[in-house]
Amino acid sequence: MAERIVHEPTGEDFAALPVAERLPAARGAVPDAAPMVEAEDLARHFDVSRPWLQRVLAREPRRILRAVDGVSFAIPKGTTLSLVGESGCGKSTVARLVVGLYAPTRGRVLFDGQDLARARASAAQRRRMQMIFQDPYASLNPRWRVRDIIAEPIRAFGLVRDRAAQRDRVAELLTHVGLSPLDGEKYPHEFSGGQRQRISIARALSSNPEFLVCDEPTSALDVSVQAQILNLMKALQRELGLTYLFISHNLSVVRQVSDRIGVMYLGRIAELAPAETLFTAPRHPYTRALMEAIPDLEMTGRQRVPVGGEVPSPISPPPGCPFHPRCPLADARCRAERPALIPARGTEETLVACHAVEEGRDGDPATAASARALA
Amino acid sequence: MAAPAFVRAFDSDLWWSFRRSPVTVLSAVVALVCVGGALLAPLLAPHNPFDLASLNLLDAFKPPAWAAEGDLAYPLGTDDQGRDMLSAIMYGARVSLLVGVSAVLFSTLLGVALGLLAGYLGGAVDAVLMRIADIQLTFPSILVALLVDGVVRAALPREVHDQVALFVVIFAIGISNWPQFARTVRGSTLVERNKEYVLAARVIGLSRLRIMLTHVLPNVLGPVLVIATLSLGFAILAEATLSFLGVGVPPTQPSLGTLIRIGNDFLFSGEWWITIFPGAALVAMVLSVNLLGDWLRDALNPKLR
Amino acid sequence: MAALLEVRNLRVEFPTRRGVLTALDGVSFDIAAGEVLGVVGESGAGKSMTGAAIIGLLEPPGRIAGGEIRLDGQRIDNLPYERMRRIRGKEIGAIFQDPLTTLNPLYTVGRQLVETMQVHLGIGAAEARRRAIGWLEHVGIPAAAQRVDSYPHEFSGGMRQRVVIALALCAEPRLVVADEPTTALDVSIQAQIIALLKRLTREKGTAVMLITHDMGVIAETADRVAVMYAGRIAEIGPVREVVKHPRHPYSVGLMASIPPLDRRVERLAQIEGAMPRLSAIPPGCAFNPRCPHAFDRCRAERPELLEAGATRAACWLYDPASEKHVPESAIHG
C-alpha cells in the first residue's frame, strides 16, 4: 500500500483516445506477448463446517472444501484461455479469484506483472479488468435503467465526467453490442436473455478494460442466441485486443473461442493445452472421457462408452490423483501420489497431470483413438 | 434514480389487483376518511376541544344527536367536561396517527439499516445484531415499550418528562418493533448480495456502503413496505394501549387511547358513547390499515398471485 | 404401426388480465409404441407445455382450449382429475429436470416405488419390495438391496435421476414424458442417464416423448423429432433428416447455430433477433420477421405442416402453389 505507482494514465486520458490507440495490443495480438494474467499455485479453501456450538456438540472436525487447490496458468495478452469442467470442479472459483472477488488461500495472481491485491487497490488498474456473468436475469440491477447500469463503471472510475459525454458514450456502447441507443431508457425486464447479456457486455466494456473474465456467459442462453453472443465476443476481442478468461462446461463452445484450454477436475487442472491440440490429441483420461460423453450430432452411430462413477466431493477428495476412482488406467501410484502438471511426453505444448501419461501407460493417443472408433 | 423503477415495476399490477378487491377499496376509503379527518381536524372539527373557554360544563354528558336528549351541535355527544366527542376523536386520531407513523418510520429506519448491515457484512456484525433481535423478540413488544417508558419516566424529572412524553412513546413503540424489519431486510439482503449484479459492482470496486445503498437497498424495499403498513396498525394500537394504561401521551394531548380510558370510567353509568365512539374510530383505523397491508403483501408476492 | 399417442390441433391458453395468451396453437403429432419422439425448441417455444398438457399437469390458469389428446384411441384431455391421476401413474410416466420435485423427501425410495407398484399393479407388499430392489438394480444403483431403504437426499444427483427413472417406469407405463431429464446433470452423468433411458424403454417397448433443448441428446436418442417455435411445430420428421437436412428455415438456422465439437469456425451461423413473446406473435408464420426467405404470403397466412422431402415443415416454401416455391437446395445453399 505504501508505494504509489508513479505514472498511471488517468481515466480521462484513456477515454479521450480512440479505441485502437487506447490499447497497444488492439491490432494483431501476439500470442507470445507478456502475460496479462498469471496464476501461481492458486488455491481457495472454504470452511463449510457447521456453526461452532453444533460442531463441538457433535464432535465433528472442521470441514474444509478445497474448491481450488493449486492451479497455475498464464494468459498472454490478446488471447483466450478457457477453463472447462463439470460442476464443482472449481472453475468459477478461479474466475472469482482472478478478478479479486475472493482472496486466495494460497498462491497468488499477477495482473500485468503486478500482484492482484495491489493492482486492485488502484482504480486505474481495476478499470482494466471486468467480468461478464452467467445469469442474464441476475446480473443487471432490476431497479436501474439500462443507461445507468452501463454508465456505472464510467462514473465509478470518473472516466467521463460530463453528463452529455456520458450519455454519448453509453449510446456508443449500446450500438457497439448491437442494441439501439434508445434502449438505454428501458429497464432490464423489458429485454430478452440474449439482449440482457449484450447489456452486461456493454457494462463490462464501458471502463475500456483489457481483460475480461467471462463466467459461463452463454450457458443460460438458447443455442441460436448463444451463437449471437459468441460471435459478438469474438468480434470485440479482435477489435479491442481483449484478453479473455472464459469459463464454461461446454466443450463445443470452448473450442470456438479459445486459444488455450485448461480442463479442471476437483479443484486442479488435469490438462492444459492449445485448443486444437486438446481436441485432436487429448491426453488425460478425464479429458478423453469428457469428449466421449458429449452426444454426437454427426450421427455416425458410434457407440459411446460413458465414463462410470460420479465426481467425488471436494470436501473429502480421494488421495493421489483425484480422478483415479473413475480412471481405467489407475494403478497403485495413482491412488497414492498426486500427479504434477508437467509437459506430456512427446510435446512441449500439452501439460498433463497424469502418471499414466508420464509413464507411457496410456498408449499412443492416435492409435488409442482409432481403437475406440473400431470398438 | 431507483424510485421510478420501483414504482413502475409494480404500479399497474397494484392498481389492477386493488380494483379487483372490494374489501381493499372499502378499506382504502375508510383509511382515507380516518387520515383526512385526523389531518384536517382544525379545519373540519365542529369544536375545538382544547379551547377551555368554549367548554361549558352544562353541556356535559350529552348523548349522541339521534338520542332523545341529543343536541345537533354535538353529533356524537359530549364527555364529562362538555367536550364534543366528534371533535375530540378527530383531534385524538391526529395524535394517534402522528405517534403511529413516527414510530413506524423510526423502526423502519433502524430496522432497515441494521438488517442491511447484518445481511451484507455478515460474520460478527450479523451474529451480534441478530442475537439482540432474537432476545428482544422473546419479549412481547408492548412489554418492551412499557419498559422503555418506565425507565425514561424514572430517569427524567416530571416536568421534563411531560415535555418529551410524545417522543418517549414514539421511541418506545419504535424500538420495540425494529427486529421485524431487520430480520426481513437481512433475509432479502442475503439473497441479493450473492446476485451477480452485486458481484459486478464489487468487481468495479465500489465501496460496501455504496453497494448497500444503491444496489441492495432498492431491491429489498418491497417487503419493507408491507411490514411498515402492517406495523402502522400495531403502532397505533400500542400507543392506544399505553395511553389506556396511563403511561402514553400526556393528558394535555389526548389520543384515542386516552379518550377510551376516560370514557371507560363512565361505561357502566350509562354514558357509553364516551368510550364506544373513540373505540370504534380506533378499530376502523387499525382494521383498514391492516387490510390494506394484507392486500399489499398478497399483491407484491408473486407466488400467491 | 398404430399411434399410441395422438395429439390433434392442441391449443393451450393462459387467460391473463391483459388478454388471453395462446401458448400452444395447433400442435399435432403422433408417437407409436416403442418410439422415441424428441421435442426441441428454445425456452418458451412450448415444448414443456406440450408435455404438461399430455400428462394433465398444466399450471393454472393454463387450460386446454381446443384439440384432442388420445392415448390408445381414448381421449385423455377432458378427463376428470381423479381419472387422469390414475392414468398418470399407470399409463403415463413422467421424468422431470429436477429429481427432487418428483421424489418425496420424507419417504425412502423403496417405499415410493412399492406404493406406486401396489397402487397401479395391484401386487402385494412383499412382491412390490422384491420388484423395487430389482428396479433399482436395473437402473444401475449399486447395493440396491441396502439402498432401497435410503432417503432421496442420501443419493447424489445422478443417482436420484436413476431413481426417478425407476419410479417412472415401475408401473410399466406405455408412454413416458421426459422433460429435460439430463439438463441438471453433468456431461459425464448425462451420457449414463441417456443410455439407461434408451435401454429400458427399448426393452419394454415404451413410447417416449423426450423434451430437451440439447440437439445432441435428441440426435443420439430420438427416432423422430419435432422442432417447436412460438407454440407451434415448425418441422417434424425422422431425426436424421431433421438434424442433417432440416427443411424449415428456423430448423436450418437452429442446426447451424450449434457450435460444432469437431472443428473451429470463425463465425457461427446465427438467427438474428429473438423468438417473439407470446403476447406479440406476428400474423402469418410466427418466424417470418427473422426468416431470410419470407415473402408476402408468410406475413399474411399461417402455414400448415406441408410435405417437405422426408420431413414435414410449416413453411410456405414447400407449397407447390406458392409463387416462391423453392427447392430445398436453395435454402441450404
PDB file of C-alpha atoms in Angstrom, chain C residues 113-259:
ATOM      1  CA  LEU C 113     -41.525 -47.487  -5.516  1.00  0.00           C
ATOM      2  CA  VAL C 114     -43.539 -50.011  -3.524  1.00  0.00           C
ATOM      3  CA  GLU C 115     -46.536 -47.711  -3.175  1.00  0.00           C
ATOM      4  CA  THR C 116     -46.530 -46.853  -6.853  1.00  0.00           C
ATOM      5  CA  MET C 117     -46.492 -50.518  -7.829  1.00  0.00           C
ATOM      6  CA  GLN C 118     -49.090 -51.533  -5.244  1.00  0.00           C
ATOM      7  CA  VAL C 119     -51.498 -48.851  -6.408  1.00  0.00           C
ATOM      8  CA  HIS C 120     -51.061 -49.365 -10.116  1.00  0.00           C
ATOM      9  CA  LEU C 121     -50.187 -53.039 -10.478  1.00  0.00           C
ATOM     10  CA  GLY C 122     -52.255 -54.382  -7.590  1.00  0.00           C
ATOM     11  CA  ILE C 123     -49.473 -56.570  -6.231  1.00  0.00           C
ATOM     12  CA  GLY C 124     -48.675 -57.455  -2.611  1.00  0.00           C
ATOM     13  CA  ALA C 125     -46.179 -55.608  -0.434  1.00  0.00           C
ATOM     14  CA  ALA C 126     -43.559 -58.375  -0.443  1.00  0.00           C
ATOM     15  CA  GLU C 127     -43.726 -58.751  -4.193  1.00  0.00           C
ATOM     16  CA  ALA C 128     -43.583 -54.982  -4.664  1.00  0.00           C
ATOM     17  CA  ARG C 129     -40.486 -54.705  -2.490  1.00  0.00           C
ATOM     18  CA  ARG C 130     -38.795 -57.500  -4.376  1.00  0.00           C
ATOM     19  CA  ARG C 131     -39.538 -55.723  -7.630  1.00  0.00           C
ATOM     20  CA  ALA C 132     -38.416 -52.355  -6.184  1.00  0.00           C
ATOM     21  CA  ILE C 133     -34.989 -53.788  -5.466  1.00  0.00           C
ATOM     22  CA  GLY C 134     -34.990 -55.279  -8.943  1.00  0.00           C
ATOM     23  CA  TRP C 135     -35.759 -51.879 -10.470  1.00  0.00           C
ATOM     24  CA  LEU C 136     -33.007 -50.156  -8.511  1.00  0.00           C
ATOM     25  CA  GLU C 137     -30.570 -52.787  -9.756  1.00  0.00           C
ATOM     26  CA  HIS C 138     -31.956 -52.327 -13.227  1.00  0.00           C
ATOM     27  CA  VAL C 139     -31.254 -48.587 -13.234  1.00  0.00           C
ATOM     28  CA  GLY C 140     -27.707 -49.201 -12.026  1.00  0.00           C
ATOM     29  CA  ILE C 141     -27.819 -48.369  -8.335  1.00  0.00           C
ATOM     30  CA  PRO C 142     -25.075 -50.297  -6.575  1.00  0.00           C
ATOM     31  CA  ALA C 143     -26.026 -52.359  -3.485  1.00  0.00           C
ATOM     32  CA  ALA C 144     -29.708 -51.928  -4.334  1.00  0.00           C
ATOM     33  CA  ALA C 145     -30.871 -54.236  -1.536  1.00  0.00           C
ATOM     34  CA  GLN C 146     -29.429 -51.824   1.042  1.00  0.00           C
ATOM     35  CA  ARG C 147     -30.064 -48.573  -0.795  1.00  0.00           C
ATOM     36  CA  VAL C 148     -33.776 -49.362  -1.121  1.00  0.00           C
ATOM     37  CA  ASP C 149     -34.238 -48.075   2.425  1.00  0.00           C
ATOM     38  CA  SER C 150     -32.366 -44.803   1.854  1.00  0.00           C
ATOM     39  CA  TYR C 151     -33.986 -41.387   1.593  1.00  0.00           C
ATOM     40  CA  PRO C 152     -33.701 -39.303  -1.588  1.00  0.00           C
ATOM     41  CA  HIS C 153     -31.237 -36.857  -0.026  1.00  0.00           C
ATOM     42  CA  GLU C 154     -28.805 -39.709   0.573  1.00  0.00           C
ATOM     43  CA  PHE C 155     -28.326 -40.100  -3.186  1.00  0.00           C
ATOM     44  CA  SER C 156     -26.214 -37.937  -5.489  1.00  0.00           C
ATOM     45  CA  GLY C 157     -27.872 -36.009  -8.316  1.00  0.00           C
ATOM     46  CA  GLY C 158     -27.174 -38.637 -10.941  1.00  0.00           C
ATOM     47  CA  MET C 159     -28.315 -41.481  -8.691  1.00  0.00           C
ATOM     48  CA  ARG C 160     -31.502 -39.591  -7.851  1.00  0.00           C
ATOM     49  CA  GLN C 161     -32.332 -39.245 -11.518  1.00  0.00           C
ATOM     50  CA  ARG C 162     -31.859 -43.010 -11.833  1.00  0.00           C
ATOM     51  CA  VAL C 163     -34.350 -43.498  -9.004  1.00  0.00           C
ATOM     52  CA  VAL C 164     -36.791 -41.154 -10.770  1.00  0.00           C
ATOM     53  CA  ILE C 165     -36.460 -43.240 -13.916  1.00  0.00           C
ATOM     54  CA  ALA C 166     -37.180 -46.387 -11.919  1.00  0.00           C
ATOM     55  CA  LEU C 167     -40.203 -44.665 -10.375  1.00  0.00           C
ATOM     56  CA  ALA C 168     -41.489 -43.525 -13.762  1.00  0.00           C
ATOM     57  CA  LEU C 169     -41.107 -46.968 -15.309  1.00  0.00           C
ATOM     58  CA  CYS C 170     -42.001 -49.309 -12.431  1.00  0.00           C
ATOM     59  CA  ALA C 171     -45.747 -49.259 -13.093  1.00  0.00           C
ATOM     60  CA  GLU C 172     -44.883 -50.233 -16.667  1.00  0.00           C
ATOM     61  CA  PRO C 173     -46.488 -47.263 -18.386  1.00  0.00           C
ATOM     62  CA  ARG C 174     -46.917 -47.288 -22.120  1.00  0.00           C
ATOM     63  CA  LEU C 175     -45.756 -43.702 -22.508  1.00  0.00           C
ATOM     64  CA  VAL C 176     -43.027 -41.780 -20.712  1.00  0.00           C
ATOM     65  CA  VAL C 177     -42.849 -37.990 -20.882  1.00  0.00           C
ATOM     66  CA  ALA C 178     -39.290 -36.951 -20.051  1.00  0.00           C
ATOM     67  CA  ASP C 179     -38.864 -33.180 -19.688  1.00  0.00           C
ATOM     68  CA  GLU C 180     -35.194 -32.174 -19.785  1.00  0.00           C
ATOM     69  CA  PRO C 181     -34.206 -35.328 -17.895  1.00  0.00           C
ATOM     70  CA  THR C 182     -30.470 -34.661 -18.160  1.00  0.00           C
ATOM     71  CA  THR C 183     -30.220 -30.873 -18.158  1.00  0.00           C
ATOM     72  CA  ALA C 184     -29.382 -30.585 -14.457  1.00  0.00           C
ATOM     73  CA  LEU C 185     -26.670 -33.224 -14.727  1.00  0.00           C
ATOM     74  CA  ASP C 186     -23.016 -33.038 -15.671  1.00  0.00           C
ATOM     75  CA  VAL C 187     -21.945 -34.216 -19.104  1.00  0.00           C
ATOM     76  CA  SER C 188     -20.425 -37.468 -17.935  1.00  0.00           C
ATOM     77  CA  ILE C 189     -23.562 -38.328 -15.937  1.00  0.00           C
ATOM     78  CA  GLN C 190     -25.837 -37.208 -18.780  1.00  0.00           C
ATOM     79  CA  ALA C 191     -24.418 -39.861 -21.041  1.00  0.00           C
ATOM     80  CA  GLN C 192     -25.082 -42.558 -18.445  1.00  0.00           C
ATOM     81  CA  ILE C 193     -28.688 -41.469 -17.928  1.00  0.00           C
ATOM     82  CA  ILE C 194     -29.492 -41.235 -21.635  1.00  0.00           C
ATOM     83  CA  ALA C 195     -28.047 -44.670 -22.259  1.00  0.00           C
ATOM     84  CA  LEU C 196     -30.135 -46.031 -19.391  1.00  0.00           C
ATOM     85  CA  LEU C 197     -33.390 -44.431 -20.528  1.00  0.00           C
ATOM     86  CA  LYS C 198     -32.834 -45.658 -24.057  1.00  0.00           C
ATOM     87  CA  ARG C 199     -32.089 -49.215 -22.965  1.00  0.00           C
ATOM     88  CA  LEU C 200     -35.041 -49.549 -20.608  1.00  0.00           C
ATOM     89  CA  THR C 201     -37.668 -48.087 -22.915  1.00  0.00           C
ATOM     90  CA  ARG C 202     -36.419 -50.194 -25.812  1.00  0.00           C
ATOM     91  CA  GLU C 203     -36.632 -53.334 -23.677  1.00  0.00           C
ATOM     92  CA  LYS C 204     -40.203 -52.615 -22.587  1.00  0.00           C
ATOM     93  CA  GLY C 205     -41.418 -51.144 -25.852  1.00  0.00           C
ATOM     94  CA  THR C 206     -42.358 -47.905 -24.079  1.00  0.00           C
ATOM     95  CA  ALA C 207     -43.112 -44.826 -26.133  1.00  0.00           C
ATOM     96  CA  VAL C 208     -41.084 -41.798 -25.067  1.00  0.00           C
ATOM     97  CA  MET C 209     -41.639 -38.100 -25.529  1.00  0.00           C
ATOM     98  CA  LEU C 210     -38.194 -36.622 -24.888  1.00  0.00           C
ATOM     99  CA  ILE C 211     -38.287 -32.877 -24.354  1.00  0.00           C
ATOM    100  CA  THR C 212     -34.912 -31.140 -24.381  1.00  0.00           C
ATOM    101  CA  HIS C 213     -33.091 -28.120 -25.747  1.00  0.00           C
ATOM    102  CA  ASP C 214     -29.991 -30.254 -26.363  1.00  0.00           C
ATOM    103  CA  MET C 215     -29.846 -31.330 -30.011  1.00  0.00           C
ATOM    104  CA  GLY C 216     -27.029 -33.746 -29.215  1.00  0.00           C
ATOM    105  CA  VAL C 217     -29.233 -35.699 -26.825  1.00  0.00           C
ATOM    106  CA  ILE C 218     -32.012 -35.811 -29.418  1.00  0.00           C
ATOM    107  CA  ALA C 219     -29.683 -36.896 -32.186  1.00  0.00           C
ATOM    108  CA  GLU C 220     -28.478 -39.803 -30.093  1.00  0.00           C
ATOM    109  CA  THR C 221     -31.762 -40.913 -28.618  1.00  0.00           C
ATOM    110  CA  ALA C 222     -34.788 -39.998 -30.714  1.00  0.00           C
ATOM    111  CA  ASP C 223     -36.337 -41.764 -33.688  1.00  0.00           C
ATOM    112  CA  ARG C 224     -38.266 -38.722 -34.836  1.00  0.00           C
ATOM    113  CA  VAL C 225     -38.020 -35.114 -33.797  1.00  0.00           C
ATOM    114  CA  ALA C 226     -40.416 -32.169 -33.637  1.00  0.00           C
ATOM    115  CA  VAL C 227     -38.961 -28.662 -33.741  1.00  0.00           C
ATOM    116  CA  MET C 228     -41.153 -26.152 -31.936  1.00  0.00           C
ATOM    117  CA  TYR C 229     -41.226 -22.390 -32.350  1.00  0.00           C
ATOM    118  CA  ALA C 230     -43.529 -19.880 -30.630  1.00  0.00           C
ATOM    119  CA  GLY C 231     -46.038 -22.519 -29.534  1.00  0.00           C
ATOM    120  CA  ARG C 232     -46.248 -24.280 -32.902  1.00  0.00           C
ATOM    121  CA  ILE C 233     -44.497 -27.164 -34.582  1.00  0.00           C
ATOM    122  CA  ALA C 234     -42.196 -25.790 -37.238  1.00  0.00           C
ATOM    123  CA  GLU C 235     -40.944 -29.102 -38.524  1.00  0.00           C
ATOM    124  CA  ILE C 236     -41.360 -32.765 -37.724  1.00  0.00           C
ATOM    125  CA  GLY C 237     -39.654 -35.778 -39.228  1.00  0.00           C
ATOM    126  CA  PRO C 238     -37.123 -38.573 -38.845  1.00  0.00           C
ATOM    127  CA  VAL C 239     -34.281 -37.436 -36.616  1.00  0.00           C
ATOM    128  CA  ARG C 240     -31.570 -37.988 -39.180  1.00  0.00           C
ATOM    129  CA  GLU C 241     -33.382 -35.869 -41.740  1.00  0.00           C
ATOM    130  CA  VAL C 242     -34.137 -33.019 -39.368  1.00  0.00           C
ATOM    131  CA  VAL C 243     -30.596 -32.911 -37.997  1.00  0.00           C
ATOM    132  CA  LYS C 244     -28.744 -33.370 -41.263  1.00  0.00           C
ATOM    133  CA  HIS C 245     -31.159 -31.844 -43.774  1.00  0.00           C
ATOM    134  CA  PRO C 246     -33.583 -29.545 -41.967  1.00  0.00           C
ATOM    135  CA  ARG C 247     -36.201 -28.029 -44.275  1.00  0.00           C
ATOM    136  CA  HIS C 248     -37.843 -25.266 -42.264  1.00  0.00           C
ATOM    137  CA  PRO C 249     -35.711 -22.092 -42.294  1.00  0.00           C
ATOM    138  CA  TYR C 250     -35.904 -21.983 -38.486  1.00  0.00           C
ATOM    139  CA  SER C 251     -34.631 -25.551 -38.147  1.00  0.00           C
ATOM    140  CA  VAL C 252     -31.904 -24.698 -40.639  1.00  0.00           C
ATOM    141  CA  GLY C 253     -30.832 -21.727 -38.530  1.00  0.00           C
ATOM    142  CA  LEU C 254     -31.115 -23.672 -35.290  1.00  0.00           C
ATOM    143  CA  MET C 255     -28.932 -26.530 -36.512  1.00  0.00           C
ATOM    144  CA  ALA C 256     -26.377 -24.171 -37.986  1.00  0.00           C
ATOM    145  CA  SER C 257     -26.052 -22.174 -34.776  1.00  0.00           C
ATOM    146  CA  ILE C 258     -24.960 -25.184 -32.727  1.00  0.00           C
ATOM    147  CA  PRO C 259     -21.219 -24.852 -32.207  1.00  0.00           C
TER     148      PRO C 259
END
